[in-house]
């Protein structure tokens, strides 16, 4: 399973001991505002457990990497991707509030893209972002993703329908 490095970060596969951090991300209302409503701990545990098995390119479950400060080993967030086709995958990321706005998302997403396009056999990466999540939109654009469209009333969240922004990045376009 891949371990990715940037100048400040180490992104390593999710392990059982990461459960408290994963749970804290999934239960934080600011982190989950555009992602999902509050869910029972058992449902969050199921999502966590689904990300634990050994991952190799082509696996049908998420490559879930815990993003850590290399020096302190403090967990900052999670990132990764899931295959939708042999050569197409969707990226995702969540960061703790204290880690947001410091460039960690950018560094870690670049590392994920480098891996996906360089070693993962990926030709196209996608991302779906709930409209209004401007921070995630900015991050994706900064890495090179292109806004390809908007799905109207695509996602039910917090008692109402929301539009989704659709992003894509082709290997041949990635800088």
PDB file of C-alpha atoms in Angstrom:
ATOM      1  CA  UNK A   1       0.000   0.000   0.000  1.00  0.00           C
ATOM      2  CA  UNK A   2       1.360   3.397  -0.884  1.00  0.00           C
ATOM      3  CA  UNK A   3       2.884   5.842   1.552  1.00  0.00           C
ATOM      4  CA  UNK A   4       3.134   9.318   0.027  1.00  0.00           C
ATOM      5  CA  UNK A   5       5.493  12.071   1.141  1.00  0.00           C
ATOM      6  CA  UNK A   6       5.555  15.822   0.595  1.00  0.00           C
ATOM      7  CA  UNK A   7       7.971  18.332   2.136  1.00  0.00           C
ATOM      8  CA  UNK A   8       5.768  18.592   5.271  1.00  0.00           C
ATOM      9  CA  UNK A   9       3.469  15.587   5.170  1.00  0.00           C
ATOM     10  CA  UNK A  10       3.332  11.816   5.303  1.00  0.00           C
ATOM     11  CA  UNK A  11       0.190  10.216   3.870  1.00  0.00           C
ATOM     12  CA  UNK A  12      -0.080   6.606   5.012  1.00  0.00           C
ATOM     13  CA  UNK A  13      -2.836   3.977   4.849  1.00  0.00           C
ATOM     14  CA  UNK A  14      -5.572   4.114   7.445  1.00  0.00           C
ATOM     15  CA  UNK A  15      -4.949   1.734  10.371  1.00  0.00           C
ATOM     16  CA  UNK A  16      -7.121   0.502  13.239  1.00  0.00           C
ATOM     17  CA  UNK A  17      -5.401   2.931  15.645  1.00  0.00           C
ATOM     18  CA  UNK A  18      -6.683   5.840  13.491  1.00  0.00           C
ATOM     19  CA  UNK A  19     -10.290   5.180  14.534  1.00  0.00           C
ATOM     20  CA  UNK A  20     -10.529   8.007  17.133  1.00  0.00           C
ATOM     21  CA  UNK A  21      -9.225  10.555  14.610  1.00  0.00           C
ATOM     22  CA  UNK A  22     -11.470   9.264  11.803  1.00  0.00           C
ATOM     23  CA  UNK A  23     -14.466   9.376  14.144  1.00  0.00           C
ATOM     24  CA  UNK A  24     -13.634  12.941  15.223  1.00  0.00           C
ATOM     25  CA  UNK A  25     -13.530  14.092  11.585  1.00  0.00           C
ATOM     26  CA  UNK A  26     -16.797  12.356  10.746  1.00  0.00           C
ATOM     27  CA  UNK A  27     -18.555  13.827  13.791  1.00  0.00           C
ATOM     28  CA  UNK A  28     -17.314  17.410  13.418  1.00  0.00           C
ATOM     29  CA  UNK A  29     -20.157  19.580  12.046  1.00  0.00           C
ATOM     30  CA  UNK A  30     -17.787  22.040  10.332  1.00  0.00           C
ATOM     31  CA  UNK A  31     -15.859  19.245   8.597  1.00  0.00           C
ATOM     32  CA  UNK A  32     -19.024  17.462   7.480  1.00  0.00           C
ATOM     33  CA  UNK A  33     -21.126  20.532   6.638  1.00  0.00           C
ATOM     34  CA  UNK A  34     -21.075  19.833   2.879  1.00  0.00           C
ATOM     35  CA  UNK A  35     -20.467  16.092   3.111  1.00  0.00           C
ATOM     36  CA  UNK A  36     -23.029  14.297   5.251  1.00  0.00           C
ATOM     37  CA  UNK A  37     -25.501  14.718   8.067  1.00  0.00           C
ATOM     38  CA  UNK A  38     -24.796  13.421  11.553  1.00  0.00           C
ATOM     39  CA  UNK A  39     -24.731   9.633  11.524  1.00  0.00           C
ATOM     40  CA  UNK A  40     -24.692   7.052  14.276  1.00  0.00           C
ATOM     41  CA  UNK A  41     -21.241   5.918  15.370  1.00  0.00           C
ATOM     42  CA  UNK A  42     -21.988   2.399  14.068  1.00  0.00           C
ATOM     43  CA  UNK A  43     -22.486   3.774  10.537  1.00  0.00           C
ATOM     44  CA  UNK A  44     -19.237   5.730  10.745  1.00  0.00           C
ATOM     45  CA  UNK A  45     -17.467   2.606  12.031  1.00  0.00           C
ATOM     46  CA  UNK A  46     -18.764   0.665   9.027  1.00  0.00           C
ATOM     47  CA  UNK A  47     -17.299   3.300   6.667  1.00  0.00           C
ATOM     48  CA  UNK A  48     -14.011   3.138   8.580  1.00  0.00           C
ATOM     49  CA  UNK A  49     -13.837  -0.657   8.486  1.00  0.00           C
ATOM     50  CA  UNK A  50     -14.515  -0.664   4.728  1.00  0.00           C
ATOM     51  CA  UNK A  51     -11.340   1.410   4.240  1.00  0.00           C
ATOM     52  CA  UNK A  52      -9.036  -0.867   6.278  1.00  0.00           C
ATOM     53  CA  UNK A  53      -8.392  -3.806   3.912  1.00  0.00           C
ATOM     54  CA  UNK A  54      -5.172  -3.959   1.907  1.00  0.00           C
ATOM     55  CA  UNK A  55      -5.498  -1.652  -1.096  1.00  0.00           C
ATOM     56  CA  UNK A  56      -3.865  -2.004  -4.500  1.00  0.00           C
ATOM     57  CA  UNK A  57      -4.613  -0.126  -7.738  1.00  0.00           C
ATOM     58  CA  UNK A  58      -7.946  -1.395  -9.012  1.00  0.00           C
ATOM     59  CA  UNK A  59      -9.353  -2.249  -5.556  1.00  0.00           C
ATOM     60  CA  UNK A  60     -13.052  -1.525  -5.241  1.00  0.00           C
ATOM     61  CA  UNK A  61     -12.725   0.275  -1.891  1.00  0.00           C
ATOM     62  CA  UNK A  62     -11.196   3.640  -1.009  1.00  0.00           C
ATOM     63  CA  UNK A  63      -7.486   4.195  -0.830  1.00  0.00           C
ATOM     64  CA  UNK A  64      -7.758   6.087   2.447  1.00  0.00           C
ATOM     65  CA  UNK A  65      -4.584   7.819   3.548  1.00  0.00           C
ATOM     66  CA  UNK A  66      -4.167   9.598   6.865  1.00  0.00           C
ATOM     67  CA  UNK A  67      -2.376  12.897   6.299  1.00  0.00           C
ATOM     68  CA  UNK A  68       0.116  13.581   9.096  1.00  0.00           C
ATOM     69  CA  UNK A  69       2.608  16.288   9.889  1.00  0.00           C
ATOM     70  CA  UNK A  70       5.886  14.465   9.253  1.00  0.00           C
ATOM     71  CA  UNK A  71       7.669  16.047  12.208  1.00  0.00           C
ATOM     72  CA  UNK A  72       5.027  15.682  14.923  1.00  0.00           C
ATOM     73  CA  UNK A  73       3.081  12.754  13.370  1.00  0.00           C
ATOM     74  CA  UNK A  74      -0.102  14.634  14.300  1.00  0.00           C
ATOM     75  CA  UNK A  75      -3.014  13.538  12.071  1.00  0.00           C
ATOM     76  CA  UNK A  76      -4.397  16.439  10.040  1.00  0.00           C
ATOM     77  CA  UNK A  77      -6.909  14.821   7.705  1.00  0.00           C
ATOM     78  CA  UNK A  78      -7.606  12.017   5.268  1.00  0.00           C
ATOM     79  CA  UNK A  79      -7.307  11.854   1.501  1.00  0.00           C
ATOM     80  CA  UNK A  80      -7.400   9.260  -1.239  1.00  0.00           C
ATOM     81  CA  UNK A  81      -9.384   7.920  -4.141  1.00  0.00           C
ATOM     82  CA  UNK A  82     -11.717   5.162  -5.248  1.00  0.00           C
ATOM     83  CA  UNK A  83     -11.805   3.519  -8.661  1.00  0.00           C
ATOM     84  CA  UNK A  84     -14.946   3.883 -10.753  1.00  0.00           C
ATOM     85  CA  UNK A  85     -13.412   2.245 -13.832  1.00  0.00           C
ATOM     86  CA  UNK A  86     -10.024   0.659 -14.455  1.00  0.00           C
ATOM     87  CA  UNK A  87      -8.458   4.008 -15.334  1.00  0.00           C
ATOM     88  CA  UNK A  88     -10.857   6.478 -13.706  1.00  0.00           C
ATOM     89  CA  UNK A  89     -11.127   7.315 -10.004  1.00  0.00           C
ATOM     90  CA  UNK A  90     -12.775   9.846  -7.702  1.00  0.00           C
ATOM     91  CA  UNK A  91     -10.669  11.773  -5.176  1.00  0.00           C
ATOM     92  CA  UNK A  92     -11.808  12.816  -1.749  1.00  0.00           C
ATOM     93  CA  UNK A  93     -10.408  14.600   1.291  1.00  0.00           C
ATOM     94  CA  UNK A  94     -11.395  15.803   4.758  1.00  0.00           C
ATOM     95  CA  UNK A  95      -9.277  17.941   7.091  1.00  0.00           C
ATOM     96  CA  UNK A  96      -9.630  18.796  10.756  1.00  0.00           C
ATOM     97  CA  UNK A  97     -10.604  22.448  11.321  1.00  0.00           C
ATOM     98  CA  UNK A  98      -7.213  23.331  12.838  1.00  0.00           C
ATOM     99  CA  UNK A  99      -5.477  21.958   9.698  1.00  0.00           C
ATOM    100  CA  UNK A 100      -7.572  23.879   7.173  1.00  0.00           C
ATOM    101  CA  UNK A 101      -6.194  26.852   5.274  1.00  0.00           C
ATOM    102  CA  UNK A 102      -2.542  25.857   5.749  1.00  0.00           C
ATOM    103  CA  UNK A 103      -1.842  24.218   2.379  1.00  0.00           C
ATOM    104  CA  UNK A 104      -2.040  20.634   3.671  1.00  0.00           C
ATOM    105  CA  UNK A 105      -4.950  19.802   1.379  1.00  0.00           C
ATOM    106  CA  UNK A 106      -3.034  21.110  -1.624  1.00  0.00           C
ATOM    107  CA  UNK A 107       0.160  19.213  -0.775  1.00  0.00           C
ATOM    108  CA  UNK A 108      -1.611  15.951  -0.053  1.00  0.00           C
ATOM    109  CA  UNK A 109      -3.926  16.133  -3.086  1.00  0.00           C
ATOM    110  CA  UNK A 110      -0.926  16.785  -5.339  1.00  0.00           C
ATOM    111  CA  UNK A 111       0.740  13.710  -3.850  1.00  0.00           C
ATOM    112  CA  UNK A 112      -2.403  11.653  -4.506  1.00  0.00           C
ATOM    113  CA  UNK A 113      -2.551  12.898  -8.108  1.00  0.00           C
ATOM    114  CA  UNK A 114       1.168  12.185  -8.603  1.00  0.00           C
ATOM    115  CA  UNK A 115       0.636   8.631  -7.363  1.00  0.00           C
ATOM    116  CA  UNK A 116      -2.612   8.021  -9.266  1.00  0.00           C
ATOM    117  CA  UNK A 117      -1.236   9.241 -12.584  1.00  0.00           C
ATOM    118  CA  UNK A 118       2.327   7.967 -12.105  1.00  0.00           C
ATOM    119  CA  UNK A 119       1.874   4.554 -10.490  1.00  0.00           C
ATOM    120  CA  UNK A 120      -1.845   3.927 -10.087  1.00  0.00           C
ATOM    121  CA  UNK A 121      -2.704   3.510 -13.755  1.00  0.00           C
ATOM    122  CA  UNK A 122      -5.217   6.355 -13.664  1.00  0.00           C
ATOM    123  CA  UNK A 123      -6.068   8.371 -16.779  1.00  0.00           C
ATOM    124  CA  UNK A 124      -8.826  10.547 -15.281  1.00  0.00           C
ATOM    125  CA  UNK A 125      -9.586  11.772 -11.765  1.00  0.00           C
ATOM    126  CA  UNK A 126     -12.928  13.233 -10.771  1.00  0.00           C
ATOM    127  CA  UNK A 127     -14.330  15.008  -7.725  1.00  0.00           C
ATOM    128  CA  UNK A 128     -17.864  15.884  -6.669  1.00  0.00           C
ATOM    129  CA  UNK A 129     -18.335  18.888  -4.384  1.00  0.00           C
ATOM    130  CA  UNK A 130     -21.553  20.216  -2.900  1.00  0.00           C
ATOM    131  CA  UNK A 131     -22.193  23.714  -4.252  1.00  0.00           C
ATOM    132  CA  UNK A 132     -21.208  26.223  -1.588  1.00  0.00           C
ATOM    133  CA  UNK A 133     -18.087  24.351  -0.517  1.00  0.00           C
ATOM    134  CA  UNK A 134     -15.836  27.068  -1.887  1.00  0.00           C
ATOM    135  CA  UNK A 135     -12.717  25.887  -0.037  1.00  0.00           C
ATOM    136  CA  UNK A 136     -12.827  22.460  -1.700  1.00  0.00           C
ATOM    137  CA  UNK A 137     -13.581  24.042  -5.071  1.00  0.00           C
ATOM    138  CA  UNK A 138     -10.556  26.344  -4.736  1.00  0.00           C
ATOM    139  CA  UNK A 139      -8.310  23.461  -3.716  1.00  0.00           C
ATOM    140  CA  UNK A 140      -9.328  21.331  -6.693  1.00  0.00           C
ATOM    141  CA  UNK A 141      -8.843  24.205  -9.148  1.00  0.00           C
ATOM    142  CA  UNK A 142      -5.434  25.029  -7.645  1.00  0.00           C
ATOM    143  CA  UNK A 143      -4.308  21.427  -8.230  1.00  0.00           C
ATOM    144  CA  UNK A 144      -5.524  21.618 -11.834  1.00  0.00           C
ATOM    145  CA  UNK A 145      -9.023  20.136 -11.779  1.00  0.00           C
ATOM    146  CA  UNK A 146     -11.493  21.672 -14.217  1.00  0.00           C
ATOM    147  CA  UNK A 147     -15.100  22.449 -13.311  1.00  0.00           C
ATOM    148  CA  UNK A 148     -16.945  20.314 -15.863  1.00  0.00           C
ATOM    149  CA  UNK A 149     -20.512  20.946 -14.823  1.00  0.00           C
ATOM    150  CA  UNK A 150     -23.141  21.270 -12.157  1.00  0.00           C
ATOM    151  CA  UNK A 151     -25.806  18.721 -11.315  1.00  0.00           C
ATOM    152  CA  UNK A 152     -28.957  20.429 -10.159  1.00  0.00           C
ATOM    153  CA  UNK A 153     -30.666  19.146  -7.006  1.00  0.00           C
ATOM    154  CA  UNK A 154     -28.344  16.169  -6.948  1.00  0.00           C
ATOM    155  CA  UNK A 155     -27.633  15.719  -3.247  1.00  0.00           C
ATOM    156  CA  UNK A 156     -30.011  15.634  -0.263  1.00  0.00           C
ATOM    157  CA  UNK A 157     -28.351  17.190   2.772  1.00  0.00           C
ATOM    158  CA  UNK A 158     -29.656  18.955   5.863  1.00  0.00           C
ATOM    159  CA  UNK A 159     -33.264  18.647   4.804  1.00  0.00           C
ATOM    160  CA  UNK A 160     -32.922  20.118   1.338  1.00  0.00           C
ATOM    161  CA  UNK A 161     -31.643  19.430  -2.152  1.00  0.00           C
ATOM    162  CA  UNK A 162     -28.252  20.802  -3.151  1.00  0.00           C
ATOM    163  CA  UNK A 163     -26.477  21.107  -6.465  1.00  0.00           C
ATOM    164  CA  UNK A 164     -23.144  19.353  -6.998  1.00  0.00           C
ATOM    165  CA  UNK A 165     -20.125  20.695  -8.845  1.00  0.00           C
ATOM    166  CA  UNK A 166     -18.369  18.084 -10.984  1.00  0.00           C
ATOM    167  CA  UNK A 167     -14.619  18.336 -11.501  1.00  0.00           C
ATOM    168  CA  UNK A 168     -12.237  16.376 -13.685  1.00  0.00           C
ATOM    169  CA  UNK A 169      -8.508  16.158 -14.250  1.00  0.00           C
ATOM    170  CA  UNK A 170      -6.888  14.222 -17.079  1.00  0.00           C
ATOM    171  CA  UNK A 171      -3.435  12.715 -16.773  1.00  0.00           C
ATOM    172  CA  UNK A 172      -2.327  14.553 -19.928  1.00  0.00           C
ATOM    173  CA  UNK A 173      -3.411  17.898 -18.387  1.00  0.00           C
ATOM    174  CA  UNK A 174      -1.828  17.393 -14.983  1.00  0.00           C
ATOM    175  CA  UNK A 175       1.192  19.593 -14.460  1.00  0.00           C
TER     176      UNK A 175
END
